[in-house]
Short mmCIF file of C-alpha atoms and ligand atoms in Angstrom, two decimals:
data_model
loop_
_atom_site.label_atom_id
_atom_site.label_comp_id
_atom_site.label_asym_id
_atom_site.label_seq_id
_atom_site.Cartn_x
_atom_site.Cartn_y
_atom_site.Cartn_z
CA UNK O 10 1.32 35.60 31.43
CA UNK O 11 1.41 32.54 29.22
CA UNK O 12 3.47 30.65 31.82
CA UNK O 13 0.90 31.44 34.48
CA UNK O 14 -1.98 30.15 32.34
CA UNK O 15 -0.21 26.85 31.59
CA UNK O 16 0.81 26.54 35.22
CA UNK O 17 -2.81 26.83 36.31
CA UNK O 18 -3.78 23.97 33.95
CA UNK O 19 -1.20 21.49 35.23
CA UNK O 20 -0.96 22.54 38.83
CA UNK O 21 -4.27 21.10 39.94
CA UNK O 22 -4.03 17.26 39.85
CA UNK O 23 -7.09 15.34 40.97
CA UNK O 24 -6.83 14.49 44.62
CA UNK O 25 -8.44 11.22 45.60
CA UNK O 26 -9.35 11.20 49.21
CA UNK O 27 -11.82 8.35 49.68
CA UNK O 28 -10.45 4.75 49.47
CA UNK O 29 -11.52 2.89 46.28
CA UNK O 30 -14.09 0.15 46.70
CA UNK O 31 -12.65 -3.25 45.60
CA UNK O 32 -13.12 -3.76 41.82
CA UNK O 33 -14.06 -0.11 41.28
CA UNK O 34 -12.52 1.49 38.18
CA UNK O 35 -9.62 3.84 38.86
CA UNK O 36 -10.65 7.49 39.10
CA UNK O 37 -10.54 9.67 35.98
CA UNK O 38 -7.69 12.18 36.32
CA UNK O 39 -8.79 15.80 35.99
CA UNK O 40 -5.67 16.83 34.09
CA UNK O 41 -3.87 15.32 31.10
CA UNK O 42 -2.57 11.92 32.18
CA UNK O 43 -1.83 8.45 30.80
CA UNK O 44 -4.86 6.18 30.71
CA UNK O 45 -5.19 2.41 30.13
CA UNK O 46 -4.84 1.01 26.55
CA UNK O 47 -8.23 1.40 24.82
CA UNK O 48 -10.04 -1.64 23.42
CA UNK O 49 -8.42 -2.13 20.00
CA UNK O 50 -10.72 -2.27 16.98
CA UNK O 51 -7.82 -3.03 14.65
CA UNK O 52 -4.88 -5.34 15.26
CA UNK O 53 -1.77 -3.36 16.23
CA UNK O 54 1.15 -3.71 13.84
CA UNK O 55 4.25 -5.56 14.96
CA UNK O 56 6.92 -3.33 16.50
CA UNK O 57 8.89 -1.85 13.58
CA UNK O 58 12.08 -3.61 14.66
CA UNK O 59 10.37 -6.99 14.45
CA UNK O 60 8.74 -6.50 11.04
CA UNK O 61 10.04 -8.62 8.16
CA UNK O 62 12.24 -6.55 5.81
CA UNK O 63 11.34 -6.42 2.11
CA UNK O 64 13.30 -5.34 -0.97
CA UNK O 65 11.30 -4.39 -4.07
CA UNK O 66 12.92 -5.20 -7.42
CA UNK O 67 11.63 -3.06 -10.31
CA UNK O 68 10.14 0.38 -9.69
CA UNK O 69 7.46 0.36 -12.38
CA UNK O 70 3.76 1.11 -12.49
CA UNK O 71 2.56 -1.70 -10.24
CA UNK O 72 5.39 -1.40 -7.71
CA UNK O 73 5.05 2.36 -7.32
CA UNK O 74 1.27 2.72 -7.48
CA UNK O 75 0.17 -0.36 -5.54
CA UNK O 76 2.82 -2.37 -3.73
CA UNK O 77 5.13 0.22 -2.19
CA UNK O 78 2.30 2.43 -0.83
CA UNK O 79 0.69 -0.70 0.68
CA UNK O 80 3.53 -1.22 3.15
CA UNK O 81 1.82 1.55 5.15
CA UNK O 82 -1.10 -0.84 5.78
CA UNK O 83 1.11 -3.89 6.41
CA UNK O 84 1.35 -5.15 9.98
CA UNK O 85 4.27 -7.53 9.66
CA UNK O 86 6.18 -6.24 6.60
CA UNK O 87 8.33 -3.17 6.04
CA UNK O 88 10.09 -1.78 2.98
CA UNK O 89 13.84 -1.69 3.58
CA UNK O 90 15.53 -1.81 0.15
CA UNK O 91 14.99 -0.97 -3.53
CA UNK O 92 16.47 -2.44 -6.70
CA UNK O 93 16.27 -0.36 -9.88
CA UNK O 94 18.13 0.35 -13.09
CA UNK O 95 17.65 4.08 -12.44
CA UNK O 96 19.59 5.55 -9.51
CA UNK O 97 17.63 8.83 -9.67
CA UNK O 98 14.30 7.06 -9.47
CA UNK O 99 15.52 4.80 -6.65
CA UNK O 100 16.77 7.79 -4.65
CA UNK O 101 13.57 9.72 -5.14
CA UNK O 102 11.43 6.74 -4.02
CA UNK O 103 13.80 5.97 -1.14
CA UNK O 104 13.55 9.52 0.16
CA UNK O 105 9.76 9.40 0.22
CA UNK O 106 9.49 6.00 1.89
CA UNK O 107 12.39 6.28 4.32
CA UNK O 108 14.66 3.71 2.65
CA UNK O 109 18.35 4.18 3.45
CA UNK O 110 20.66 5.12 0.55
CA UNK O 111 22.89 2.23 1.61
CA UNK O 112 19.98 -0.09 0.76
CA UNK O 113 19.67 0.86 -2.95
CA UNK O 114 20.94 -1.61 -5.56
CA UNK O 115 21.05 -1.77 -9.34
CA UNK O 116 20.47 -4.96 -11.31
CA UNK O 117 24.19 -5.68 -11.73
CA UNK O 118 24.95 -5.28 -8.02
CA UNK O 119 21.77 -7.08 -6.95
CA UNK O 120 23.60 -10.13 -5.54
CA UNK O 121 25.12 -7.90 -2.83
CA UNK O 122 21.76 -8.16 -1.03
CA UNK O 123 23.27 -11.36 0.37
CA UNK O 124 25.29 -9.19 2.78
CA UNK O 125 22.34 -7.09 3.92
CA UNK O 126 20.74 -8.71 6.97
CA UNK O 127 17.88 -6.17 6.94
CA UNK O 128 16.48 -7.83 3.78
CA UNK O 129 14.45 -10.97 4.47
CA UNK O 130 12.20 -11.04 1.38
CA UNK O 131 12.71 -9.93 -2.23
CA UNK O 132 9.61 -8.93 -4.22
CA UNK O 133 10.21 -9.34 -7.98
CA UNK O 134 8.01 -6.90 -9.98
CA UNK O 135 9.79 -6.95 -13.34
CA UNK O 136 8.60 -7.87 -16.84
CA UNK O 137 7.62 -11.56 -16.87
CA UNK O 138 10.72 -12.86 -18.68
CA UNK O 139 12.94 -11.47 -15.91
CA UNK O 140 11.08 -13.20 -13.06
CA UNK O 141 13.19 -16.42 -13.14
CA UNK O 142 16.59 -14.71 -13.15
CA UNK O 143 15.87 -12.36 -10.26
CA UNK O 144 13.90 -14.90 -8.21
CA UNK O 145 16.72 -17.44 -8.53
CA UNK O 146 19.42 -14.85 -7.73
CA UNK O 147 17.41 -13.77 -4.66
CA UNK O 148 17.05 -17.39 -3.46
CA UNK O 149 20.77 -17.96 -3.96
CA UNK O 150 21.45 -14.82 -1.92
CA UNK O 151 19.58 -16.55 0.91
CA UNK O 152 16.39 -14.45 0.66
CA UNK O 153 12.73 -15.46 0.56
CA UNK O 154 10.94 -14.51 -2.67
CA UNK O 155 7.59 -13.05 -3.67
CA UNK O 156 7.34 -13.11 -7.47
CA UNK O 157 4.63 -11.43 -9.53
CA UNK O 158 2.30 -13.38 -11.80
CA UNK O 159 2.70 -14.96 -14.29
CA UNK O 160 5.48 -16.82 -12.50
CA UNK O 161 7.55 -17.29 -15.69
CA UNK O 162 7.19 -17.89 -19.40
CA UNK O 163 7.79 -21.65 -19.30
CA UNK O 164 7.23 -24.57 -16.90
CA UNK O 165 10.97 -25.36 -16.98
CA UNK O 166 11.78 -21.88 -15.65
CA UNK O 167 9.14 -22.25 -12.92
CA UNK O 168 10.71 -25.57 -11.91
CA UNK O 169 14.15 -23.94 -11.74
CA UNK O 170 12.73 -21.18 -9.48
CA UNK O 171 11.14 -23.75 -7.17
CA UNK O 172 14.37 -25.77 -7.06
CA UNK O 173 16.45 -22.67 -6.24
CA UNK O 174 14.17 -21.70 -3.34
CA UNK O 175 14.09 -25.27 -2.00
CA UNK O 176 17.86 -25.60 -2.38
CA UNK O 177 18.35 -22.44 -0.35
CA UNK O 178 15.75 -23.48 2.23
CA UNK O 179 13.76 -20.31 1.53
CA UNK O 180 10.09 -19.56 0.71
CA UNK O 181 8.79 -18.81 -2.76
CA UNK O 182 5.34 -17.27 -3.17
CA UNK O 183 3.57 -16.03 -6.31
CA UNK O 184 1.68 -12.73 -6.05
CA UNK O 185 -1.84 -14.03 -6.63
CA UNK O 186 -3.44 -11.07 -4.89
CA UNK O 187 -7.03 -12.28 -5.51
CA UNK O 188 -6.45 -14.99 -2.87
CA UNK O 189 -6.10 -12.15 -0.35
CA UNK O 190 -8.77 -9.79 -1.74
CA UNK O 191 -11.63 -9.76 0.80
CA UNK O 192 -14.52 -10.31 -1.69
CA UNK O 193 -12.74 -13.22 -3.37
CA UNK O 194 -11.82 -14.62 0.04
CA UNK O 195 -15.51 -14.44 1.03
CA UNK O 196 -16.65 -16.09 -2.23
CA UNK O 197 -14.16 -18.94 -1.69
CA UNK O 198 -15.43 -19.32 1.90
CA UNK O 199 -19.03 -19.51 0.63
CA UNK O 200 -18.02 -22.26 -1.79
CA UNK O 201 -16.10 -24.18 0.88
CA UNK O 202 -18.92 -23.92 3.43
CA UNK O 203 -21.36 -25.50 0.95
CA UNK O 204 -23.54 -22.38 0.67
CA UNK O 205 -23.24 -22.42 -3.11
CA UNK O 206 -24.12 -26.13 -3.30
CA UNK O 207 -22.21 -27.85 -6.09
CA UNK O 208 -20.50 -25.34 -8.39
CA UNK O 209 -21.54 -26.33 -11.93
CA UNK O 210 -20.09 -23.49 -13.97
CA UNK O 211 -17.53 -20.75 -13.47
CA UNK O 212 -17.46 -17.88 -15.94
CA UNK O 213 -14.75 -15.27 -15.75
CA UNK O 214 -13.71 -12.48 -18.09
CA UNK O 215 -10.72 -10.16 -17.85
CA UNK O 216 -10.44 -7.49 -20.52
CA UNK O 217 -8.76 -4.13 -20.94
CA UNK O 218 -7.42 -1.87 -23.67
CA UNK O 219 -3.68 -2.07 -24.15
CA UNK O 220 -1.97 1.21 -25.02
CA UNK O 221 1.38 1.25 -26.80
CA UNK O 222 2.10 4.78 -25.60
CA UNK O 223 2.23 3.60 -21.94
CA UNK O 224 5.67 2.20 -20.96
CA UNK O 225 4.11 -0.56 -18.81
CA UNK O 226 2.20 -1.78 -21.87
CA UNK O 227 5.13 -1.71 -24.29
CA UNK O 228 6.95 -4.80 -22.99
CA UNK O 229 3.57 -6.59 -22.73
CA UNK O 230 3.41 -6.53 -26.55
CA UNK O 231 6.91 -8.06 -26.92
CA UNK O 232 6.65 -11.83 -26.78
CA UNK O 233 10.20 -12.40 -25.50
CA UNK O 234 9.44 -10.26 -22.41
CA UNK O 235 5.74 -10.99 -21.80
CA UNK O 236 5.63 -14.64 -22.87
CA UNK O 237 2.19 -14.15 -24.44
CA UNK O 238 -0.64 -11.66 -24.75
CA UNK O 239 -3.84 -11.07 -22.78
CA UNK O 240 -3.95 -14.67 -21.54
CA UNK O 241 -0.71 -14.53 -19.52
CA UNK O 242 -1.29 -10.99 -18.31
CA UNK O 243 -4.97 -10.90 -17.27
CA UNK O 244 -6.53 -14.16 -18.53
CA UNK O 245 -4.50 -15.77 -15.73
CA UNK O 246 -7.01 -14.23 -13.28
CA UNK O 247 -9.87 -15.98 -15.10
CA UNK O 248 -7.90 -19.26 -15.12
CA UNK O 249 -6.91 -19.07 -11.46
CA UNK O 250 -10.48 -18.11 -10.46
CA UNK O 251 -11.88 -21.17 -12.25
CA UNK O 252 -9.64 -23.30 -10.04
CA UNK O 253 -10.34 -21.56 -6.73
CA UNK O 254 -14.07 -21.20 -7.35
CA UNK O 255 -14.50 -24.91 -8.19
CA UNK O 256 -11.86 -26.17 -5.76
CA UNK O 257 -10.90 -28.64 -8.52
CA UNK O 258 -8.15 -29.10 -11.08
CA UNK O 259 -9.19 -29.26 -14.76
CA UNK O 260 -9.02 -32.52 -16.73
CA UNK O 261 -9.57 -31.15 -20.26
CA UNK O 262 -9.19 -27.85 -22.11
CA UNK O 263 -10.44 -26.24 -25.32
CA UNK O 264 -9.56 -22.75 -26.56
CA UNK O 265 -9.93 -20.22 -29.36
CA UNK O 266 -7.60 -17.31 -30.10
CA UNK O 267 -8.57 -14.29 -32.19
CA UNK O 268 -6.15 -11.47 -33.00
CA UNK O 269 -6.93 -8.61 -35.42
CA UNK O 270 -4.40 -9.02 -38.27
CA UNK O 271 -4.42 -5.31 -39.10
CA UNK O 272 -3.71 -4.02 -35.57
CA UNK O 273 -0.01 -3.12 -35.22
CA UNK O 274 -0.13 -3.75 -31.45
CA UNK O 275 -0.48 -7.47 -32.01
CA UNK O 276 2.51 -8.35 -34.18
CA UNK O 277 3.88 -10.69 -31.51
CA UNK O 278 1.22 -11.49 -28.91
CA UNK O 279 -2.43 -12.53 -29.04
CA UNK O 280 -5.47 -10.42 -28.28
CA UNK O 281 -8.66 -12.35 -27.51
CA UNK O 282 -8.58 -15.80 -25.91
CA UNK O 283 -11.73 -17.77 -25.08
CA UNK O 284 -11.10 -20.99 -23.25
CA UNK O 285 -13.09 -23.71 -21.60
CA UNK O 286 -12.15 -26.16 -18.87
CA UNK O 287 -13.78 -29.38 -17.69
CA UNK O 288 -13.40 -30.55 -14.11
CA UNK O 289 -13.63 -34.06 -12.60
CA UNK O 290 -17.04 -33.36 -10.99
CA UNK O 291 -18.52 -32.42 -14.37
CA UNK O 292 -18.26 -28.70 -13.59
CA UNK O 293 -17.11 -26.46 -16.42
CA UNK O 294 -15.48 -23.08 -16.79
CA UNK O 295 -16.05 -20.64 -19.65
CA UNK O 296 -13.31 -18.03 -19.53
CA UNK O 297 -11.90 -15.17 -21.58
CA UNK O 298 -9.40 -12.34 -21.80
CA UNK O 299 -8.54 -9.65 -24.31
CA UNK O 300 -6.54 -6.48 -24.81
CA UNK O 301 -9.21 -4.79 -26.97
CA UNK O 302 -12.58 -5.08 -25.20
CA UNK O 303 -13.56 -2.50 -22.59
CA UNK O 304 -12.48 -2.94 -18.99
CA UNK O 305 -14.20 -5.99 -17.46
CA UNK O 306 -12.97 -8.01 -14.49
CA UNK O 307 -15.70 -10.45 -13.57
CA UNK O 308 -16.04 -13.88 -11.92
CA UNK O 309 -19.27 -15.87 -11.49
CA UNK O 310 -19.58 -19.25 -9.78
CA UNK O 311 -22.96 -20.82 -10.55
CA UNK O 312 -23.90 -23.36 -7.89
CA UNK O 313 -26.86 -25.64 -7.32
CA UNK O 314 -27.92 -23.67 -4.21
CA UNK O 315 -26.59 -20.21 -4.95
CA UNK O 316 -24.38 -18.32 -7.37
CA UNK O 317 -21.59 -15.98 -6.33
CA UNK O 318 -21.16 -12.96 -8.60
CA UNK O 319 -17.97 -10.90 -8.26
CA UNK O 320 -18.27 -7.81 -10.44
CA UNK O 321 -15.87 -6.21 -10.47
CA UNK O 322 -13.85 -9.10 -9.11
CA UNK O 323 -10.17 -8.23 -9.33
CA UNK O 324 -9.86 -4.45 -9.25
CA UNK O 325 -7.29 -3.05 -6.84
CA UNK O 326 -10.20 -1.76 -4.74
CA UNK O 327 -13.98 -1.38 -5.01
CA UNK O 328 -14.77 -5.01 -5.80
CA UNK O 329 -18.30 -6.29 -5.16
CA UNK O 330 -19.84 -9.63 -4.30
CA UNK O 331 -23.49 -10.62 -4.71
CA UNK O 332 -25.22 -13.89 -3.93
CA UNK O 333 -28.05 -15.09 -6.17
CA UNK O 334 -30.43 -17.56 -4.54
CA UNK O 335 -34.00 -18.79 -5.00
CA UNK O 336 -35.21 -15.66 -3.27
CA UNK O 337 -33.30 -13.16 -5.36
CA UNK O 338 -30.02 -11.32 -5.55
CA UNK O 339 -28.42 -9.88 -2.47
CA UNK O 340 -25.26 -7.84 -1.98
CA UNK O 341 -22.79 -9.51 0.38
CA UNK O 342 -21.26 -7.04 2.82
CA UNK O 343 -17.51 -7.40 2.93
CA UNK O 344 -15.11 -5.17 4.83
CA UNK O 345 -12.51 -3.57 2.54
CA UNK O 346 -8.86 -4.23 3.37
CA UNK O 347 -5.67 -3.95 1.35
CA UNK O 348 -5.13 -7.17 -0.61
CA UNK O 349 -1.50 -6.14 -1.18
CA UNK O 350 -0.75 -5.65 2.51
CA UNK O 351 -2.53 -8.94 3.25
CA UNK O 352 -0.50 -10.94 0.73
CA UNK O 353 2.79 -9.43 1.89
CA UNK O 354 1.91 -10.01 5.54
CA UNK O 355 0.98 -13.61 4.70
CA UNK O 356 4.47 -14.30 3.34
CA UNK O 357 6.07 -12.43 6.25
CA UNK O 358 4.11 -14.65 8.63
CA UNK O 359 5.23 -17.78 6.74
CA UNK O 360 8.84 -16.56 6.98
CA UNK O 361 8.41 -16.18 10.72
CA UNK O 362 6.58 -19.43 11.48
CA UNK O 363 7.93 -21.70 8.73
CA UNK O 364 4.51 -22.41 7.12
CA UNK O 365 4.11 -22.86 3.34
CA UNK O 366 2.53 -19.84 1.60
CA UNK O 367 -1.02 -20.31 0.28
CA UNK O 368 0.13 -19.54 -3.27
CA UNK O 369 3.58 -21.16 -3.52
CA UNK O 370 5.71 -21.63 -6.62
CA UNK O 371 3.81 -24.84 -7.39
CA UNK O 372 0.60 -22.78 -7.82
CA UNK O 373 2.34 -20.54 -10.34
CA UNK O 374 3.83 -23.55 -12.15
CA UNK O 375 0.41 -25.18 -12.50
CA UNK O 376 -1.05 -22.06 -14.15
CA UNK O 377 1.96 -21.73 -16.47
CA UNK O 378 1.47 -25.38 -17.53
CA UNK O 379 -2.25 -24.76 -18.08
CA UNK O 380 -1.49 -21.63 -20.12
CA UNK O 381 0.71 -23.79 -22.38
CA UNK O 382 -2.15 -26.29 -22.69
CA UNK O 383 -4.63 -23.50 -23.56
CA UNK O 384 -2.41 -22.26 -26.41
CA UNK O 385 -1.94 -25.89 -27.59
CA UNK O 386 -5.70 -26.50 -27.55
CA UNK O 387 -6.30 -23.37 -29.63
CA UNK O 388 -3.69 -24.58 -32.11
CA UNK O 389 -5.19 -28.10 -32.20
CA UNK O 390 -8.78 -26.75 -32.48
CA UNK O 391 -10.12 -29.51 -30.24
CA UNK O 392 -10.46 -30.56 -26.63
CA UNK O 393 -7.18 -31.79 -25.12
CA UNK O 394 -6.87 -33.94 -22.00
CA UNK O 395 -4.77 -32.80 -19.06
CA UNK O 396 -2.59 -34.63 -16.56
CA UNK O 397 -3.28 -34.03 -12.86
CA UNK O 398 -0.33 -31.58 -12.75
CA UNK O 399 -1.89 -29.36 -15.46
CA UNK O 400 0.37 -30.51 -18.31
CA UNK O 401 -1.00 -31.96 -21.54
CA UNK O 402 -1.77 -35.69 -21.39
CA UNK O 403 -0.22 -37.98 -23.98
P1 NAD N 12 6.22 -1.72 -15.63
O1 NAD N 12 6.75 -1.71 -17.02
O2 NAD N 12 5.53 -0.52 -15.15
O3 NAD N 12 7.39 -2.06 -14.61
C1 NAD N 12 8.45 -2.90 -14.93
C2 NAD N 12 9.70 -2.42 -14.23
O4 NAD N 12 10.77 -3.25 -14.67
C3 NAD N 12 10.07 -0.99 -14.59
O5 NAD N 12 10.53 -0.33 -13.43
C4 NAD N 12 11.22 -1.12 -15.57
O6 NAD N 12 12.12 -0.07 -15.49
C5 NAD N 12 11.86 -2.43 -15.11
N1 NAD N 12 12.56 -3.13 -16.19
C6 NAD N 12 13.75 -3.73 -16.04
N2 NAD N 12 14.14 -4.26 -17.20
C7 NAD N 12 13.18 -3.99 -18.09
C8 NAD N 12 13.02 -4.29 -19.47
N3 NAD N 12 13.93 -5.00 -20.16
N4 NAD N 12 11.91 -3.86 -20.08
C9 NAD N 12 10.95 -3.17 -19.40
N5 NAD N 12 11.06 -2.86 -18.10
C10 NAD N 12 12.17 -3.28 -17.45
O7 NAD N 12 5.27 -3.01 -15.54
P2 NAD N 12 4.24 -3.39 -14.38
O8 NAD N 12 2.88 -3.17 -14.89
O9 NAD N 12 4.62 -2.77 -13.13
O10 NAD N 12 4.43 -4.99 -14.32
C11 NAD N 12 5.54 -5.58 -13.67
C12 NAD N 12 5.16 -6.99 -13.21
O11 NAD N 12 4.10 -6.91 -12.28
C13 NAD N 12 4.68 -7.90 -14.32
O12 NAD N 12 5.12 -9.22 -14.07
C14 NAD N 12 3.18 -7.86 -14.20
O13 NAD N 12 2.53 -9.03 -14.66
C15 NAD N 12 3.02 -7.69 -12.71
N6 NAD N 12 1.77 -7.00 -12.38
C16 NAD N 12 0.94 -7.56 -11.50
C17 NAD N 12 -0.23 -6.95 -11.16
C18 NAD N 12 -1.14 -7.57 -10.14
O14 NAD N 12 -2.24 -7.07 -9.97
N7 NAD N 12 -0.70 -8.60 -9.44
C19 NAD N 12 -0.58 -5.74 -11.74
C20 NAD N 12 0.30 -5.16 -12.65
C21 NAD N 12 1.48 -5.81 -12.95
#
């Protein structure tokens, strides 16, 4: 009975009797049949076999909640290996994301990635102090590197990372995701196209509560692992935004640090940092970060023709951009897309075509130098001049 019903569905193909007029579309088949490729609204991903293979080092909060799930949206990048100190965790993640057991490494055996041709890029998502060691080991194993921000805890370590990548002839990119976040990308485009006029002032604030009971926050309160407090962790977004929203490099810095003496969280690292930058054009930036104020992630670029307001500016999703002009304030429509997939695909593309990444090691080094200058200015309690490379002058 069933067979007969199915048979009747497939047994009656459309029969075309009349000859087709030249240029006429082919007839629509009456039964199920292959049809031409539809017009694509989204770019097709690369064939899986041609995607660039990535290993993720460190299976913590950011890796597991943001980066690893974002491979699903990546067009040129695929997850092929995991590096973790916990075999159980690595196996559980590998099972869910289709990573082969042969492609799991621990920190001691990490250098064996050299012999795995499936791995092209290593993404370092460890506590800040471990970025140099694992980036350098990855470069020496012949792999390209994506390293999380802040690049390292000192300029000398950043320089060693850059030298290792250059020595191996491999790419080194720092995970400045805001450069790939659609609202920030649009705001930068508005600045570059002249729609903002001359940017006179950038203000940016990044604040959140730090919670000692959360494992991801524990190492952030240990200076030897984090390198500093709110400034290196989230103030770096304010700092980096001041540079990309002016398109200039600062020439002088002033800063103030305030840390509650009675709060046991802040025995080693600072809480609130307010800092100011001056740029060659006369533009200024007024910036801040803290681990005690409520969640704020905001960037404003005040220009002579228009001001761009990103609020929130650097959330993982749900950011917003408004433009303030003579005639009022208007929301700028921006299509959402995964900033994480975009940044990974950018490096994968650079690996394929040999181009330099938009946020190379030198970008990370510059911010690490500036962070040192910000702490020095707070200590000195006065404006300090900067060299063109972001280091302190004199
Ligand atoms: P996390 O503590 O959740 O993850 C760190 C991982 O490193 C864990 O898997 C942990 O097991 C491992 N690890 C290895 N040695 C360790 C040690 N000695 N102490 C602590 N952990 C150790 O932290 P996270 O929030 O995922 O941050 C990791 C990195 O990612 C940091 O550099 C951070 O700045 C960066 N990050 C970037 C963003 C972003 O938006 N770009 C967001 C969050 C974190």
